[in-house]
Amino acid sequence: DADAEINAEKSEITIETPRPCKKALPCGGFVFPFSGPGKTASSDYPYALHDTLQLPWPYSSSADGTLTLRSIACSKICAKGRSNCSACAGLSKDSILEGILDREKHGVHEKANYAYQSFSNLIELLRRKNKRIEEILALYINPHLKVGDFGRFCDNFWDLEIAETPR
């Protein structure tokens, strides 16, 4: 009788199949929208701001040129029906990021702090500065110098230029 009960119990055992679980998608962060052709993450984002200000997002860039900002409060999981979490979605309303996006679209004032300039802006500023120095040398200084005095003048001029460069 005992063996019959065990056999009866074994036949009544059912195995439940696990329910398919819905995997939450990872947060995609805030993808920085570059406006215009030829603009890239490596040359058109003001990375120096991360050294100057305490920004509420770190950044990462991928091989395809996508720049992604993630909120420091990122939950790492997408909000329902979205590609990012609510903290990363909220970055678009951040006043500092709004300013960065505005400067990216309309340009950064040439007199703005260097931290607000992107690499491509800094290169353009240096080109303009070098052109202006060459114009000054050609128009005002070179005609008044004798050939032998030019080397001495250049040494003094560059010493002065280095001394006046903000650090």
mmCIF file with all atom_site columns, C-alpha atoms in Angstrom:
data_model
loop_
_atom_site.group_PDB
_atom_site.id
_atom_site.type_symbol
_atom_site.label_atom_id
_atom_site.label_alt_id
_atom_site.label_comp_id
_atom_site.label_asym_id
_atom_site.label_entity_id
_atom_site.label_seq_id
_atom_site.pdbx_PDB_ins_code
_atom_site.Cartn_x
_atom_site.Cartn_y
_atom_site.Cartn_z
_atom_site.occupancy
_atom_site.B_iso_or_equiv
_atom_site.pdbx_formal_charge
_atom_site.auth_seq_id
_atom_site.auth_comp_id
_atom_site.auth_asym_id
_atom_site.auth_atom_id
_atom_site.pdbx_PDB_model_num
ATOM 1   C CA . ASP A 1 1   ? 0.000  0.000  0.000   1.00 0.00 ? 1   ASP A CA 1
ATOM 2   C CA . ALA A 1 2   ? 2.819  2.404  0.819   1.00 0.00 ? 2   ALA A CA 1
ATOM 3   C CA . ASP A 1 3   ? 4.392  1.851  -2.612  1.00 0.00 ? 3   ASP A CA 1
ATOM 4   C CA . ALA A 1 4   ? 1.043  2.488  -4.291  1.00 0.00 ? 4   ALA A CA 1
ATOM 5   C CA . GLU A 1 5   ? 0.659  5.843  -2.465  1.00 0.00 ? 5   GLU A CA 1
ATOM 6   C CA . ILE A 1 6   ? 4.151  6.966  -3.508  1.00 0.00 ? 6   ILE A CA 1
ATOM 7   C CA . ASN A 1 7   ? 3.439  6.038  -7.138  1.00 0.00 ? 7   ASN A CA 1
ATOM 8   C CA . ALA A 1 8   ? 0.130  7.911  -6.970  1.00 0.00 ? 8   ALA A CA 1
ATOM 9   C CA . GLU A 1 9   ? 1.858  10.996 -5.550  1.00 0.00 ? 9   GLU A CA 1
ATOM 10  C CA . LYS A 1 10  ? 4.517  10.902 -8.274  1.00 0.00 ? 10  LYS A CA 1
ATOM 11  C CA . SER A 1 11  ? 1.925  10.904 -11.009 1.00 0.00 ? 11  SER A CA 1
ATOM 12  C CA . GLU A 1 12  ? 0.233  13.986 -9.547  1.00 0.00 ? 12  GLU A CA 1
ATOM 13  C CA . ILE A 1 13  ? 3.360  16.138 -9.532  1.00 0.00 ? 13  ILE A CA 1
ATOM 14  C CA . THR A 1 14  ? 3.097  18.926 -12.039 1.00 0.00 ? 14  THR A CA 1
ATOM 15  C CA . ILE A 1 15  ? 5.888  21.155 -13.170 1.00 0.00 ? 15  ILE A CA 1
ATOM 16  C CA . GLU A 1 16  ? 5.009  24.757 -13.794 1.00 0.00 ? 16  GLU A CA 1
ATOM 17  C CA . THR A 1 17  ? 6.599  26.338 -16.790 1.00 0.00 ? 17  THR A CA 1
ATOM 18  C CA . PRO A 1 18  ? 8.194  29.683 -16.000 1.00 0.00 ? 18  PRO A CA 1
ATOM 19  C CA . ARG A 1 19  ? 6.355  32.722 -17.267 1.00 0.00 ? 19  ARG A CA 1
ATOM 20  C CA . PRO A 1 20  ? 8.208  34.728 -19.862 1.00 0.00 ? 20  PRO A CA 1
ATOM 21  C CA . CYS A 1 21  ? 9.650  37.750 -18.122 1.00 0.00 ? 21  CYS A CA 1
ATOM 22  C CA . LYS A 1 22  ? 9.756  41.147 -19.734 1.00 0.00 ? 22  LYS A CA 1
ATOM 23  C CA . LYS A 1 23  ? 13.319 42.329 -19.638 1.00 0.00 ? 23  LYS A CA 1
ATOM 24  C CA . ALA A 1 24  ? 13.762 45.995 -18.939 1.00 0.00 ? 24  ALA A CA 1
ATOM 25  C CA . LEU A 1 25  ? 15.861 47.707 -21.562 1.00 0.00 ? 25  LEU A CA 1
ATOM 26  C CA . PRO A 1 26  ? 19.008 49.493 -20.430 1.00 0.00 ? 26  PRO A CA 1
ATOM 27  C CA . CYS A 1 27  ? 18.857 53.271 -20.304 1.00 0.00 ? 27  CYS A CA 1
ATOM 28  C CA . GLY A 1 28  ? 20.195 54.867 -23.481 1.00 0.00 ? 28  GLY A CA 1
ATOM 29  C CA . GLY A 1 29  ? 21.051 58.142 -21.730 1.00 0.00 ? 29  GLY A CA 1
ATOM 30  C CA . PHE A 1 30  ? 20.680 61.525 -23.424 1.00 0.00 ? 30  PHE A CA 1
ATOM 31  C CA . VAL A 1 31  ? 22.129 61.468 -26.936 1.00 0.00 ? 31  VAL A CA 1
ATOM 32  C CA . PHE A 1 32  ? 23.706 64.864 -27.637 1.00 0.00 ? 32  PHE A CA 1
ATOM 33  C CA . PRO A 1 33  ? 22.178 66.271 -30.838 1.00 0.00 ? 33  PRO A CA 1
ATOM 34  C CA . PHE A 1 34  ? 24.821 67.876 -33.031 1.00 0.00 ? 34  PHE A CA 1
ATOM 35  C CA . SER A 1 35  ? 23.370 70.346 -35.500 1.00 0.00 ? 35  SER A CA 1
ATOM 36  C CA . GLY A 1 36  ? 24.855 70.679 -38.918 1.00 0.00 ? 36  GLY A CA 1
ATOM 37  C CA . PRO A 1 37  ? 27.053 68.582 -41.157 1.00 0.00 ? 37  PRO A CA 1
ATOM 38  C CA . GLY A 1 38  ? 30.576 67.775 -40.104 1.00 0.00 ? 38  GLY A CA 1
ATOM 39  C CA . LYS A 1 39  ? 29.969 68.295 -36.385 1.00 0.00 ? 39  LYS A CA 1
ATOM 40  C CA . THR A 1 40  ? 31.289 65.464 -34.235 1.00 0.00 ? 40  THR A CA 1
ATOM 41  C CA . ALA A 1 41  ? 31.573 64.494 -30.586 1.00 0.00 ? 41  ALA A CA 1
ATOM 42  C CA . SER A 1 42  ? 35.351 64.715 -30.679 1.00 0.00 ? 42  SER A CA 1
ATOM 43  C CA . SER A 1 43  ? 35.477 68.300 -31.912 1.00 0.00 ? 43  SER A CA 1
ATOM 44  C CA . ASP A 1 44  ? 32.202 70.063 -31.095 1.00 0.00 ? 44  ASP A CA 1
ATOM 45  C CA . TYR A 1 45  ? 31.387 69.401 -27.416 1.00 0.00 ? 45  TYR A CA 1
ATOM 46  C CA . PRO A 1 46  ? 32.830 71.656 -24.660 1.00 0.00 ? 46  PRO A CA 1
ATOM 47  C CA . TYR A 1 47  ? 34.613 68.926 -22.677 1.00 0.00 ? 47  TYR A CA 1
ATOM 48  C CA . ALA A 1 48  ? 36.502 71.469 -20.540 1.00 0.00 ? 48  ALA A CA 1
ATOM 49  C CA . LEU A 1 49  ? 33.244 72.378 -18.782 1.00 0.00 ? 49  LEU A CA 1
ATOM 50  C CA . HIS A 1 50  ? 33.495 69.060 -16.935 1.00 0.00 ? 50  HIS A CA 1
ATOM 51  C CA . ASP A 1 51  ? 36.733 70.337 -15.353 1.00 0.00 ? 51  ASP A CA 1
ATOM 52  C CA . THR A 1 52  ? 35.309 73.794 -14.606 1.00 0.00 ? 52  THR A CA 1
ATOM 53  C CA . LEU A 1 53  ? 31.756 73.076 -13.408 1.00 0.00 ? 53  LEU A CA 1
ATOM 54  C CA . GLN A 1 54  ? 30.172 70.266 -11.446 1.00 0.00 ? 54  GLN A CA 1
ATOM 55  C CA . LEU A 1 55  ? 27.891 68.982 -14.173 1.00 0.00 ? 55  LEU A CA 1
ATOM 56  C CA . PRO A 1 56  ? 25.171 66.488 -13.231 1.00 0.00 ? 56  PRO A CA 1
ATOM 57  C CA . TRP A 1 57  ? 26.182 64.122 -16.028 1.00 0.00 ? 57  TRP A CA 1
ATOM 58  C CA . PRO A 1 58  ? 29.248 62.212 -17.188 1.00 0.00 ? 58  PRO A CA 1
ATOM 59  C CA . TYR A 1 59  ? 29.748 61.685 -20.908 1.00 0.00 ? 59  TYR A CA 1
ATOM 60  C CA . SER A 1 60  ? 30.748 58.805 -23.142 1.00 0.00 ? 60  SER A CA 1
ATOM 61  C CA . SER A 1 61  ? 31.355 58.626 -26.849 1.00 0.00 ? 61  SER A CA 1
ATOM 62  C CA . SER A 1 62  ? 31.213 55.680 -29.179 1.00 0.00 ? 62  SER A CA 1
ATOM 63  C CA . ALA A 1 63  ? 33.145 54.743 -32.300 1.00 0.00 ? 63  ALA A CA 1
ATOM 64  C CA . ASP A 1 64  ? 30.260 55.877 -34.506 1.00 0.00 ? 64  ASP A CA 1
ATOM 65  C CA . GLY A 1 65  ? 30.577 59.440 -33.144 1.00 0.00 ? 65  GLY A CA 1
ATOM 66  C CA . THR A 1 66  ? 27.584 59.366 -30.813 1.00 0.00 ? 66  THR A CA 1
ATOM 67  C CA . LEU A 1 67  ? 28.019 61.398 -27.634 1.00 0.00 ? 67  LEU A CA 1
ATOM 68  C CA . THR A 1 68  ? 25.877 60.137 -24.761 1.00 0.00 ? 68  THR A CA 1
ATOM 69  C CA . LEU A 1 69  ? 25.288 61.997 -21.513 1.00 0.00 ? 69  LEU A CA 1
ATOM 70  C CA . ARG A 1 70  ? 23.988 60.074 -18.502 1.00 0.00 ? 70  ARG A CA 1
ATOM 71  C CA . SER A 1 71  ? 22.527 61.672 -15.419 1.00 0.00 ? 71  SER A CA 1
ATOM 72  C CA . ILE A 1 72  ? 24.367 60.955 -12.179 1.00 0.00 ? 72  ILE A CA 1
ATOM 73  C CA . ALA A 1 73  ? 20.930 59.793 -10.950 1.00 0.00 ? 73  ALA A CA 1
ATOM 74  C CA . CYS A 1 74  ? 20.486 57.377 -13.905 1.00 0.00 ? 74  CYS A CA 1
ATOM 75  C CA . SER A 1 75  ? 18.479 54.294 -12.908 1.00 0.00 ? 75  SER A CA 1
ATOM 76  C CA . LYS A 1 76  ? 20.153 52.252 -15.706 1.00 0.00 ? 76  LYS A CA 1
ATOM 77  C CA . ILE A 1 77  ? 16.695 51.017 -16.813 1.00 0.00 ? 77  ILE A CA 1
ATOM 78  C CA . CYS A 1 78  ? 14.393 52.647 -19.370 1.00 0.00 ? 78  CYS A CA 1
ATOM 79  C CA . ALA A 1 79  ? 11.135 54.184 -18.321 1.00 0.00 ? 79  ALA A CA 1
ATOM 80  C CA . LYS A 1 80  ? 8.171  52.325 -19.823 1.00 0.00 ? 80  LYS A CA 1
ATOM 81  C CA . GLY A 1 81  ? 7.932  52.985 -23.551 1.00 0.00 ? 81  GLY A CA 1
ATOM 82  C CA . ARG A 1 82  ? 11.026 55.210 -23.629 1.00 0.00 ? 82  ARG A CA 1
ATOM 83  C CA . SER A 1 83  ? 14.641 54.849 -24.657 1.00 0.00 ? 83  SER A CA 1
ATOM 84  C CA . ASN A 1 84  ? 15.976 56.366 -21.432 1.00 0.00 ? 84  ASN A CA 1
ATOM 85  C CA . CYS A 1 85  ? 15.202 56.655 -17.725 1.00 0.00 ? 85  CYS A CA 1
ATOM 86  C CA . SER A 1 86  ? 13.410 59.683 -16.311 1.00 0.00 ? 86  SER A CA 1
ATOM 87  C CA . ALA A 1 87  ? 16.635 61.150 -14.859 1.00 0.00 ? 87  ALA A CA 1
ATOM 88  C CA . CYS A 1 88  ? 18.407 61.057 -18.239 1.00 0.00 ? 88  CYS A CA 1
ATOM 89  C CA . ALA A 1 89  ? 15.289 62.352 -20.016 1.00 0.00 ? 89  ALA A CA 1
ATOM 90  C CA . GLY A 1 90  ? 15.262 65.242 -17.535 1.00 0.00 ? 90  GLY A CA 1
ATOM 91  C CA . LEU A 1 91  ? 18.712 66.362 -18.683 1.00 0.00 ? 91  LEU A CA 1
ATOM 92  C CA . SER A 1 92  ? 17.081 68.107 -21.651 1.00 0.00 ? 92  SER A CA 1
ATOM 93  C CA . LYS A 1 93  ? 15.524 70.544 -19.148 1.00 0.00 ? 93  LYS A CA 1
ATOM 94  C CA . ASP A 1 94  ? 18.823 71.262 -17.349 1.00 0.00 ? 94  ASP A CA 1
ATOM 95  C CA . SER A 1 95  ? 19.696 74.966 -17.722 1.00 0.00 ? 95  SER A CA 1
ATOM 96  C CA . ILE A 1 96  ? 23.412 74.290 -18.231 1.00 0.00 ? 96  ILE A CA 1
ATOM 97  C CA . LEU A 1 97  ? 22.730 71.726 -20.955 1.00 0.00 ? 97  LEU A CA 1
ATOM 98  C CA . GLU A 1 98  ? 20.196 74.063 -22.575 1.00 0.00 ? 98  GLU A CA 1
ATOM 99  C CA . GLY A 1 99  ? 22.953 76.700 -22.716 1.00 0.00 ? 99  GLY A CA 1
ATOM 100 C CA . ILE A 1 100 ? 25.417 74.212 -24.222 1.00 0.00 ? 100 ILE A CA 1
ATOM 101 C CA . LEU A 1 101 ? 22.864 73.219 -26.869 1.00 0.00 ? 101 LEU A CA 1
ATOM 102 C CA . ASP A 1 102 ? 22.119 76.878 -27.640 1.00 0.00 ? 102 ASP A CA 1
ATOM 103 C CA . ARG A 1 103 ? 25.832 77.676 -28.045 1.00 0.00 ? 103 ARG A CA 1
ATOM 104 C CA . GLU A 1 104 ? 26.269 74.569 -30.198 1.00 0.00 ? 104 GLU A CA 1
ATOM 105 C CA . LYS A 1 105 ? 23.537 75.816 -32.562 1.00 0.00 ? 105 LYS A CA 1
ATOM 106 C CA . HIS A 1 106 ? 24.314 79.539 -32.595 1.00 0.00 ? 106 HIS A CA 1
ATOM 107 C CA . GLY A 1 107 ? 28.015 79.593 -31.783 1.00 0.00 ? 107 GLY A CA 1
ATOM 108 C CA . VAL A 1 108 ? 30.035 80.554 -28.730 1.00 0.00 ? 108 VAL A CA 1
ATOM 109 C CA . HIS A 1 109 ? 31.027 84.187 -28.286 1.00 0.00 ? 109 HIS A CA 1
ATOM 110 C CA . GLU A 1 110 ? 34.701 84.626 -29.006 1.00 0.00 ? 110 GLU A CA 1
ATOM 111 C CA . LYS A 1 111 ? 35.257 86.322 -25.617 1.00 0.00 ? 111 LYS A CA 1
ATOM 112 C CA . ALA A 1 112 ? 33.555 83.511 -23.654 1.00 0.00 ? 112 ALA A CA 1
ATOM 113 C CA . ASN A 1 113 ? 35.621 81.551 -21.151 1.00 0.00 ? 113 ASN A CA 1
ATOM 114 C CA . TYR A 1 114 ? 37.729 78.929 -22.925 1.00 0.00 ? 114 TYR A CA 1
ATOM 115 C CA . ALA A 1 115 ? 35.934 76.132 -21.050 1.00 0.00 ? 115 ALA A CA 1
ATOM 116 C CA . TYR A 1 116 ? 32.786 76.912 -23.067 1.00 0.00 ? 116 TYR A CA 1
ATOM 117 C CA . GLN A 1 117 ? 34.661 76.537 -26.350 1.00 0.00 ? 117 GLN A CA 1
ATOM 118 C CA . SER A 1 118 ? 34.803 73.222 -28.167 1.00 0.00 ? 118 SER A CA 1
ATOM 119 C CA . PHE A 1 119 ? 38.037 71.974 -29.743 1.00 0.00 ? 119 PHE A CA 1
ATOM 120 C CA . SER A 1 120 ? 36.942 73.156 -33.181 1.00 0.00 ? 120 SER A CA 1
ATOM 121 C CA . ASN A 1 121 ? 36.091 76.613 -31.764 1.00 0.00 ? 121 ASN A CA 1
ATOM 122 C CA . LEU A 1 122 ? 39.473 76.844 -30.017 1.00 0.00 ? 122 LEU A CA 1
ATOM 123 C CA . ILE A 1 123 ? 41.282 75.946 -33.242 1.00 0.00 ? 123 ILE A CA 1
ATOM 124 C CA . GLU A 1 124 ? 39.344 78.644 -35.100 1.00 0.00 ? 124 GLU A CA 1
ATOM 125 C CA . LEU A 1 125 ? 40.159 81.209 -32.376 1.00 0.00 ? 125 LEU A CA 1
ATOM 126 C CA . LEU A 1 126 ? 43.868 80.326 -32.596 1.00 0.00 ? 126 LEU A CA 1
ATOM 127 C CA . ARG A 1 127 ? 43.823 80.682 -36.387 1.00 0.00 ? 127 ARG A CA 1
ATOM 128 C CA . ARG A 1 128 ? 42.233 84.137 -36.112 1.00 0.00 ? 128 ARG A CA 1
ATOM 129 C CA . LYS A 1 129 ? 44.708 85.179 -33.421 1.00 0.00 ? 129 LYS A CA 1
ATOM 130 C CA . ASN A 1 130 ? 47.686 83.995 -35.498 1.00 0.00 ? 130 ASN A CA 1
ATOM 131 C CA . LYS A 1 131 ? 46.337 85.820 -38.549 1.00 0.00 ? 131 LYS A CA 1
ATOM 132 C CA . ARG A 1 132 ? 45.968 89.009 -36.502 1.00 0.00 ? 132 ARG A CA 1
ATOM 133 C CA . ILE A 1 133 ? 49.544 88.686 -35.185 1.00 0.00 ? 133 ILE A CA 1
ATOM 134 C CA . GLU A 1 134 ? 50.816 88.253 -38.743 1.00 0.00 ? 134 GLU A CA 1
ATOM 135 C CA . GLU A 1 135 ? 48.854 91.349 -39.827 1.00 0.00 ? 135 GLU A CA 1
ATOM 136 C CA . ILE A 1 136 ? 50.334 93.388 -36.975 1.00 0.00 ? 136 ILE A CA 1
ATOM 137 C CA . LEU A 1 137 ? 53.837 92.232 -37.853 1.00 0.00 ? 137 LEU A CA 1
ATOM 138 C CA . ALA A 1 138 ? 53.352 92.999 -41.546 1.00 0.00 ? 138 ALA A CA 1
ATOM 139 C CA . LEU A 1 139 ? 51.636 96.381 -41.187 1.00 0.00 ? 139 LEU A CA 1
ATOM 140 C CA . TYR A 1 140 ? 53.197 98.074 -38.202 1.00 0.00 ? 140 TYR A CA 1
ATOM 141 C CA . ILE A 1 141 ? 56.430 96.448 -37.203 1.00 0.00 ? 141 ILE A CA 1
ATOM 142 C CA . ASN A 1 142 ? 58.232 94.892 -40.172 1.00 0.00 ? 142 ASN A CA 1
ATOM 143 C CA . PRO A 1 143 ? 58.539 98.116 -42.234 1.00 0.00 ? 143 PRO A CA 1
ATOM 144 C CA . HIS A 1 144 ? 60.306 99.884 -39.342 1.00 0.00 ? 144 HIS A CA 1
ATOM 145 C CA . LEU A 1 145 ? 62.883 97.207 -38.609 1.00 0.00 ? 145 LEU A CA 1
ATOM 146 C CA . LYS A 1 146 ? 66.261 96.692 -40.135 1.00 0.00 ? 146 LYS A CA 1
ATOM 147 C CA . VAL A 1 147 ? 67.047 93.127 -41.120 1.00 0.00 ? 147 VAL A CA 1
ATOM 148 C CA . GLY A 1 148 ? 69.444 92.660 -38.173 1.00 0.00 ? 148 GLY A CA 1
ATOM 149 C CA . ASP A 1 149 ? 66.925 93.930 -35.606 1.00 0.00 ? 149 ASP A CA 1
ATOM 150 C CA . PHE A 1 150 ? 64.170 91.502 -36.621 1.00 0.00 ? 150 PHE A CA 1
ATOM 151 C CA . GLY A 1 151 ? 65.481 88.517 -34.635 1.00 0.00 ? 151 GLY A CA 1
ATOM 152 C CA . ARG A 1 152 ? 65.861 90.614 -31.486 1.00 0.00 ? 152 ARG A CA 1
ATOM 153 C CA . PHE A 1 153 ? 62.361 92.050 -31.940 1.00 0.00 ? 153 PHE A CA 1
ATOM 154 C CA . CYS A 1 154 ? 60.781 88.607 -32.373 1.00 0.00 ? 154 CYS A CA 1
ATOM 155 C CA . ASP A 1 155 ? 62.389 87.342 -29.162 1.00 0.00 ? 155 ASP A CA 1
ATOM 156 C CA . ASN A 1 156 ? 61.053 90.333 -27.219 1.00 0.00 ? 156 ASN A CA 1
ATOM 157 C CA . PHE A 1 157 ? 57.640 90.152 -28.894 1.00 0.00 ? 157 PHE A CA 1
ATOM 158 C CA . TRP A 1 158 ? 57.121 86.475 -28.074 1.00 0.00 ? 158 TRP A CA 1
ATOM 159 C CA . ASP A 1 159 ? 58.316 87.015 -24.488 1.00 0.00 ? 159 ASP A CA 1
ATOM 160 C CA . LEU A 1 160 ? 55.671 89.723 -24.190 1.00 0.00 ? 160 LEU A CA 1
ATOM 161 C CA . GLU A 1 161 ? 53.018 87.533 -25.859 1.00 0.00 ? 161 GLU A CA 1
ATOM 162 C CA . ILE A 1 162 ? 53.730 84.618 -23.507 1.00 0.00 ? 162 ILE A CA 1
ATOM 163 C CA . ALA A 1 163 ? 53.623 86.917 -20.466 1.00 0.00 ? 163 ALA A CA 1
ATOM 164 C CA . GLU A 1 164 ? 50.190 88.268 -21.469 1.00 0.00 ? 164 GLU A CA 1
ATOM 165 C CA . THR A 1 165 ? 48.667 84.861 -22.204 1.00 0.00 ? 165 THR A CA 1
ATOM 166 C CA . PRO A 1 166 ? 46.046 84.025 -19.536 1.00 0.00 ? 166 PRO A CA 1
ATOM 167 C CA . ARG A 1 167 ? 46.676 80.799 -17.704 1.00 0.00 ? 167 ARG A CA 1
#
